[in-house]
Amino acid sequence: MKIVVHKSVKNSLLKLKEFFFSFENMGSILADGNRNQIKVFELEGEKVTIKAFKVPNLINKIAYQYFRKSKAQRSYEYACKLLEKGILTPFPLGYAIENKGLLFGKSFYACTLVEAAATYRTLVNDENYPDRLEILRAFTRFTYDMHQKGIHFLDHSPGNTLIVKTAEGYDFYLVDLNRMEFKELDFETRIQNFARLTPKKEMVAIMAEEYARVGGYDTIKIKNAMWTVTQDFQESFKKKQELKKKLKFWKK
């Protein structure tokens, strides 16, 4: 197993190795999906999370072994880069890659646990959430700052931003980091980055107004553009869900 850890936790290397090697039998489950599993461990008195990525298909076993960086490695490297640029994410501790002979096997990404009472999805689902509009505007300013710093978070979706209340306001932490680009963002890319967040028109309008205000854009132009990409995404998502249902029906 190849293991890389952040220089700040070199003294905890042996313990992290133990977590990676014994992942199946240690830790408590935080999230268990079809593709990945996340567990919580205790390291030097602090809670940390380790995400185990599902073993990829044969094509990706070859690709990750010889041609592309794994999701775990990308998550770690992108987290380091985000922090360098002043964008919050749970602190990256390291990653591990387990090979199966000449093919890629499992991979793991370790980071600190950020205790968050809400995600962006909370704002979508709970219209009475305290300070909801204030948080939504602050989130928009956070996204604008991210764009200004040349960060294109391809998975900018409801569950991938943790919201933490502070004495000064709110902090936002990005998670699920393996799909990112670092480049100067044009207008279309910036607007498209809001497409997956919410189907609610009033939320889109608030984000559009705030983005236009901080970026010096025409408000009407931003509103129309942001709502258009949102509708396009929702329509595409709906079609995909209907197709999945049909495929399940024919498999019966």
Tab-separated table of C-alpha atoms in Angstrom:
chain	number	residue	atom	x	y	z
A	1	MET	CA	0.000	0.000	0.000
A	2	LYS	CA	1.296	3.444	-0.961
A	3	ILE	CA	0.720	5.993	1.816
A	4	VAL	CA	1.313	9.744	1.693
A	5	VAL	CA	0.701	11.948	4.740
A	6	HIS	CA	0.893	15.681	5.357
A	7	LYS	CA	4.133	16.873	6.931
A	8	SER	CA	2.202	18.168	9.967
A	9	VAL	CA	1.139	14.619	10.913
A	10	LYS	CA	4.363	12.709	10.216
A	11	ASN	CA	4.465	11.702	13.881
A	12	SER	CA	1.079	10.033	13.457
A	13	LEU	CA	2.095	8.007	10.400
A	14	LEU	CA	1.955	4.633	12.152
A	15	LYS	CA	-1.527	5.299	13.503
A	16	LEU	CA	-2.803	6.457	10.107
A	17	LYS	CA	-1.288	3.334	8.547
A	18	GLU	CA	-3.233	1.253	11.034
A	19	PHE	CA	-6.464	3.046	10.092
A	20	PHE	CA	-5.871	2.497	6.372
A	21	PHE	CA	-4.896	-1.168	6.702
A	22	SER	CA	-7.695	-2.000	9.159
A	23	PHE	CA	-10.395	0.285	7.740
A	24	GLU	CA	-12.987	-2.516	7.492
A	25	ASN	CA	-12.689	-3.405	11.187
A	26	MET	CA	-12.099	-0.024	12.824
A	27	GLY	CA	-13.839	3.332	13.155
A	28	SER	CA	-17.504	4.275	13.232
A	29	ILE	CA	-19.522	4.747	10.040
A	30	LEU	CA	-20.398	8.342	9.178
A	31	ALA	CA	-21.764	7.743	5.672
A	32	ASP	CA	-22.264	4.563	3.686
A	33	GLY	CA	-23.244	4.985	0.045
A	34	ASN	CA	-23.315	2.785	-2.997
A	35	ARG	CA	-19.912	4.000	-4.142
A	36	ASN	CA	-17.967	5.133	-1.072
A	37	GLN	CA	-17.880	4.767	2.690
A	38	ILE	CA	-16.770	7.330	5.274
A	39	LYS	CA	-15.702	6.413	8.799
A	40	VAL	CA	-14.672	8.456	11.849
A	41	PHE	CA	-11.494	7.652	13.805
A	42	GLU	CA	-9.730	9.265	16.733
A	43	LEU	CA	-6.166	10.487	16.156
A	44	GLU	CA	-4.199	12.132	18.961
A	45	GLY	CA	-7.424	13.109	20.703
A	46	GLU	CA	-8.973	14.618	17.551
A	47	LYS	CA	-11.680	13.159	15.316
A	48	VAL	CA	-10.680	12.469	11.732
A	49	THR	CA	-12.541	10.979	8.798
A	50	ILE	CA	-11.341	8.475	6.234
A	51	LYS	CA	-13.169	8.038	2.952
A	52	ALA	CA	-12.807	4.683	1.245
A	53	PHE	CA	-13.443	4.893	-2.478
A	54	LYS	CA	-15.116	1.976	-4.191
A	55	VAL	CA	-12.853	-0.285	-6.241
A	56	PRO	CA	-13.205	1.066	-9.815
A	57	ASN	CA	-14.177	-0.886	-12.922
A	58	LEU	CA	-11.504	-2.617	-15.002
A	59	ILE	CA	-10.895	0.360	-17.310
A	60	ASN	CA	-10.338	2.716	-14.378
A	61	LYS	CA	-8.240	0.114	-12.561
A	62	ILE	CA	-5.814	0.417	-15.457
A	63	ALA	CA	-6.233	4.185	-15.832
A	64	TYR	CA	-5.621	4.939	-12.143
A	65	GLN	CA	-2.705	2.557	-11.983
A	66	TYR	CA	-0.802	3.930	-14.972
A	67	PHE	CA	-2.314	7.115	-16.435
A	68	ARG	CA	-4.434	9.141	-14.012
A	69	LYS	CA	-4.270	10.225	-10.398
A	70	SER	CA	-6.716	8.409	-8.146
A	71	LYS	CA	-9.694	10.139	-6.520
A	72	ALA	CA	-7.939	9.873	-3.161
A	73	GLN	CA	-4.747	11.513	-4.413
A	74	ARG	CA	-6.675	14.267	-6.178
A	75	SER	CA	-8.770	14.904	-3.064
A	76	TYR	CA	-5.620	15.316	-0.979
A	77	GLU	CA	-3.763	17.510	-3.458
A	78	TYR	CA	-6.787	19.686	-4.199
A	79	ALA	CA	-7.433	20.165	-0.474
A	80	CYS	CA	-3.857	21.372	-0.012
A	81	LYS	CA	-4.251	23.749	-2.938
A	82	LEU	CA	-7.566	25.111	-1.650
A	83	LEU	CA	-6.055	25.927	1.726
A	84	GLU	CA	-3.110	27.641	0.027
A	85	LYS	CA	-5.622	29.818	-1.822
A	86	GLY	CA	-7.555	30.674	1.326
A	87	ILE	CA	-10.588	28.443	0.674
A	88	LEU	CA	-11.677	26.269	3.592
A	89	THR	CA	-11.893	22.493	3.496
A	90	PRO	CA	-11.370	19.884	6.250
A	91	PHE	CA	-7.610	19.730	6.796
A	92	PRO	CA	-6.004	17.041	4.578
A	93	LEU	CA	-4.044	14.420	6.514
A	94	GLY	CA	-3.077	12.032	3.739
A	95	TYR	CA	-4.143	9.308	1.349
A	96	ALA	CA	-3.449	5.640	0.678
A	97	ILE	CA	-3.601	3.478	-2.432
A	98	GLU	CA	-3.964	-0.296	-2.322
A	99	ASN	CA	-2.945	-2.152	-5.471
A	100	LYS	CA	-4.100	-5.601	-6.548
A	101	GLY	CA	-1.113	-6.994	-8.412
A	102	LEU	CA	-0.678	-4.887	-11.554
A	103	LEU	CA	-4.101	-3.235	-11.165
A	104	PHE	CA	-5.430	-0.411	-9.027
A	105	GLY	CA	-7.461	-1.461	-5.982
A	106	LYS	CA	-8.960	0.578	-3.173
A	107	SER	CA	-7.964	4.107	-2.220
A	108	PHE	CA	-8.495	6.143	0.947
A	109	TYR	CA	-8.497	9.869	1.781
A	110	ALA	CA	-8.040	11.108	5.356
A	111	CYS	CA	-8.885	14.555	6.719
A	112	THR	CA	-9.993	16.211	9.942
A	113	LEU	CA	-13.664	16.050	10.902
A	114	VAL	CA	-15.492	19.373	10.656
A	115	GLU	CA	-18.603	19.419	12.817
A	116	ALA	CA	-21.217	21.258	10.761
A	117	ALA	CA	-24.852	21.838	11.671
A	118	ALA	CA	-25.855	22.389	8.062
A	119	THR	CA	-24.952	22.040	4.408
A	120	TYR	CA	-26.270	24.017	1.466
A	121	ARG	CA	-28.936	21.302	1.124
A	122	THR	CA	-30.310	22.405	4.509
A	123	LEU	CA	-31.121	25.801	2.994
A	124	VAL	CA	-32.950	24.105	0.121
A	125	ASN	CA	-35.009	21.804	2.338
A	126	ASP	CA	-35.754	24.131	5.266
A	127	GLU	CA	-37.138	27.537	4.289
A	128	ASN	CA	-37.357	28.494	7.985
A	129	TYR	CA	-33.724	27.711	8.806
A	130	PRO	CA	-32.298	30.500	11.030
A	131	ASP	CA	-30.490	33.257	9.061
A	132	ARG	CA	-31.259	31.384	5.841
A	133	LEU	CA	-31.127	34.427	3.545
A	134	GLU	CA	-28.031	35.804	5.274
A	135	ILE	CA	-26.279	32.434	4.873
A	136	LEU	CA	-27.336	32.208	1.227
A	137	ARG	CA	-25.836	35.626	0.468
A	138	ALA	CA	-22.658	34.763	2.388
A	139	PHE	CA	-22.413	31.488	0.441
A	140	THR	CA	-22.700	33.449	-2.811
A	141	ARG	CA	-19.863	35.753	-1.755
A	142	PHE	CA	-17.830	32.665	-0.862
A	143	THR	CA	-18.478	31.228	-4.332
A	144	TYR	CA	-17.509	34.528	-5.967
A	145	ASP	CA	-14.256	34.554	-3.972
A	146	MET	CA	-13.586	30.984	-5.097
A	147	HIS	CA	-14.162	31.988	-8.720
A	148	GLN	CA	-11.902	35.020	-8.386
A	149	LYS	CA	-9.146	32.749	-7.119
A	150	GLY	CA	-9.416	30.557	-10.209
A	151	ILE	CA	-11.133	27.589	-8.582
A	152	HIS	CA	-13.725	25.657	-10.584
A	153	PHE	CA	-15.397	23.182	-8.239
A	154	LEU	CA	-17.100	20.793	-10.642
A	155	ASP	CA	-19.134	19.155	-7.858
A	156	HIS	CA	-20.575	22.410	-6.509
A	157	SER	CA	-23.768	20.683	-5.392
A	158	PRO	CA	-26.058	20.853	-2.308
A	159	GLY	CA	-24.256	18.315	-0.120
A	160	ASN	CA	-20.705	19.417	-0.808
A	161	THR	CA	-20.495	22.631	1.199
A	162	LEU	CA	-20.493	22.438	5.004
A	163	ILE	CA	-21.822	25.511	6.833
A	164	VAL	CA	-20.299	26.418	10.202
A	165	LYS	CA	-21.532	29.332	12.305
A	166	THR	CA	-18.777	31.496	13.850
A	167	ALA	CA	-18.660	34.594	16.045
A	168	GLU	CA	-18.131	36.704	12.905
A	169	GLY	CA	-20.750	35.024	10.708
A	170	TYR	CA	-20.442	31.806	8.703
A	171	ASP	CA	-17.616	29.715	7.303
A	172	PHE	CA	-17.989	27.403	4.318
A	173	TYR	CA	-15.981	24.197	3.870
A	174	LEU	CA	-15.799	22.326	0.572
A	175	VAL	CA	-15.899	18.520	0.635
A	176	ASP	CA	-15.868	15.762	-2.014
A	177	LEU	CA	-12.976	17.396	-3.807
A	178	ASN	CA	-11.789	14.959	-6.464
A	179	ARG	CA	-13.203	16.938	-9.437
A	180	MET	CA	-11.690	20.405	-9.699
A	181	GLU	CA	-10.013	22.726	-12.175
A	182	PHE	CA	-7.696	25.597	-11.381
A	183	LYS	CA	-7.845	28.263	-14.061
A	184	GLU	CA	-9.263	31.701	-14.856
A	185	LEU	CA	-13.049	31.371	-15.067
A	186	ASP	CA	-15.054	33.061	-17.821
A	187	PHE	CA	-18.587	34.369	-17.317
A	188	GLU	CA	-20.344	31.256	-18.665
A	189	THR	CA	-18.334	28.911	-16.428
A	190	ARG	CA	-19.066	31.038	-13.351
A	191	ILE	CA	-22.807	31.011	-13.987
A	192	GLN	CA	-22.862	27.312	-14.892
A	193	ASN	CA	-21.238	26.574	-11.533
A	194	PHE	CA	-24.532	27.504	-9.815
A	195	ALA	CA	-26.679	25.143	-11.926
A	196	ARG	CA	-26.791	22.150	-9.577
A	197	LEU	CA	-27.408	23.913	-6.262
A	198	THR	CA	-31.171	24.399	-6.037
A	199	PRO	CA	-34.341	24.090	-8.119
A	200	LYS	CA	-35.944	26.974	-6.190
A	201	LYS	CA	-36.288	30.172	-8.188
A	202	GLU	CA	-36.289	32.461	-5.144
A	203	MET	CA	-32.946	31.056	-4.003
A	204	VAL	CA	-31.463	31.465	-7.477
A	205	ALA	CA	-32.702	35.080	-7.555
A	206	ILE	CA	-31.046	35.870	-4.210
A	207	MET	CA	-27.739	34.333	-5.322
A	208	ALA	CA	-27.927	36.160	-8.653
A	209	GLU	CA	-28.532	39.510	-6.962
A	210	GLU	CA	-25.629	39.014	-4.566
A	211	TYR	CA	-23.245	37.742	-7.256
A	212	ALA	CA	-24.126	40.710	-9.456
A	213	ARG	CA	-23.579	43.102	-6.536
A	214	VAL	CA	-20.130	41.822	-5.522
A	215	GLY	CA	-18.985	41.234	-9.110
A	216	GLY	CA	-20.295	44.445	-10.626
A	217	TYR	CA	-22.517	42.607	-13.116
A	218	ASP	CA	-25.918	43.587	-14.486
A	219	THR	CA	-28.472	42.051	-12.106
A	220	ILE	CA	-31.074	41.169	-14.736
A	221	LYS	CA	-28.457	39.514	-16.931
A	222	ILE	CA	-27.181	37.391	-14.028
A	223	LYS	CA	-30.700	36.427	-12.928
A	224	ASN	CA	-31.724	35.306	-16.402
A	225	ALA	CA	-28.475	33.421	-17.032
A	226	MET	CA	-28.450	31.688	-13.640
A	227	TRP	CA	-32.079	30.600	-13.873
A	228	THR	CA	-31.587	29.311	-17.425
A	229	VAL	CA	-28.685	27.018	-16.458
A	230	THR	CA	-30.639	25.867	-13.390
A	231	GLN	CA	-33.656	24.911	-15.510
A	232	ASP	CA	-31.450	23.148	-18.041
A	233	PHE	CA	-29.824	21.094	-15.312
A	234	GLN	CA	-33.144	20.228	-13.660
A	235	GLU	CA	-34.607	19.094	-16.990
A	236	SER	CA	-31.556	16.963	-17.737
A	237	PHE	CA	-31.636	15.477	-14.229
A	238	LYS	CA	-35.334	14.652	-14.565
A	239	LYS	CA	-34.736	12.841	-17.861
A	240	LYS	CA	-31.904	10.812	-16.352
A	241	GLN	CA	-34.089	9.775	-13.413
A	242	GLU	CA	-36.896	8.717	-15.756
A	243	LEU	CA	-34.436	6.682	-17.824
A	244	LYS	CA	-33.147	4.938	-14.688
A	245	LYS	CA	-36.700	4.015	-13.721
A	246	LYS	CA	-37.354	2.562	-17.183
A	247	LEU	CA	-34.148	0.539	-17.086
A	248	LYS	CA	-35.037	-0.843	-13.651
A	249	PHE	CA	-38.481	-1.776	-14.940
A	250	TRP	CA	-37.086	-3.687	-17.925
A	251	LYS	CA	-34.583	-5.513	-15.718
A	252	LYS	CA	-37.402	-6.969	-13.614
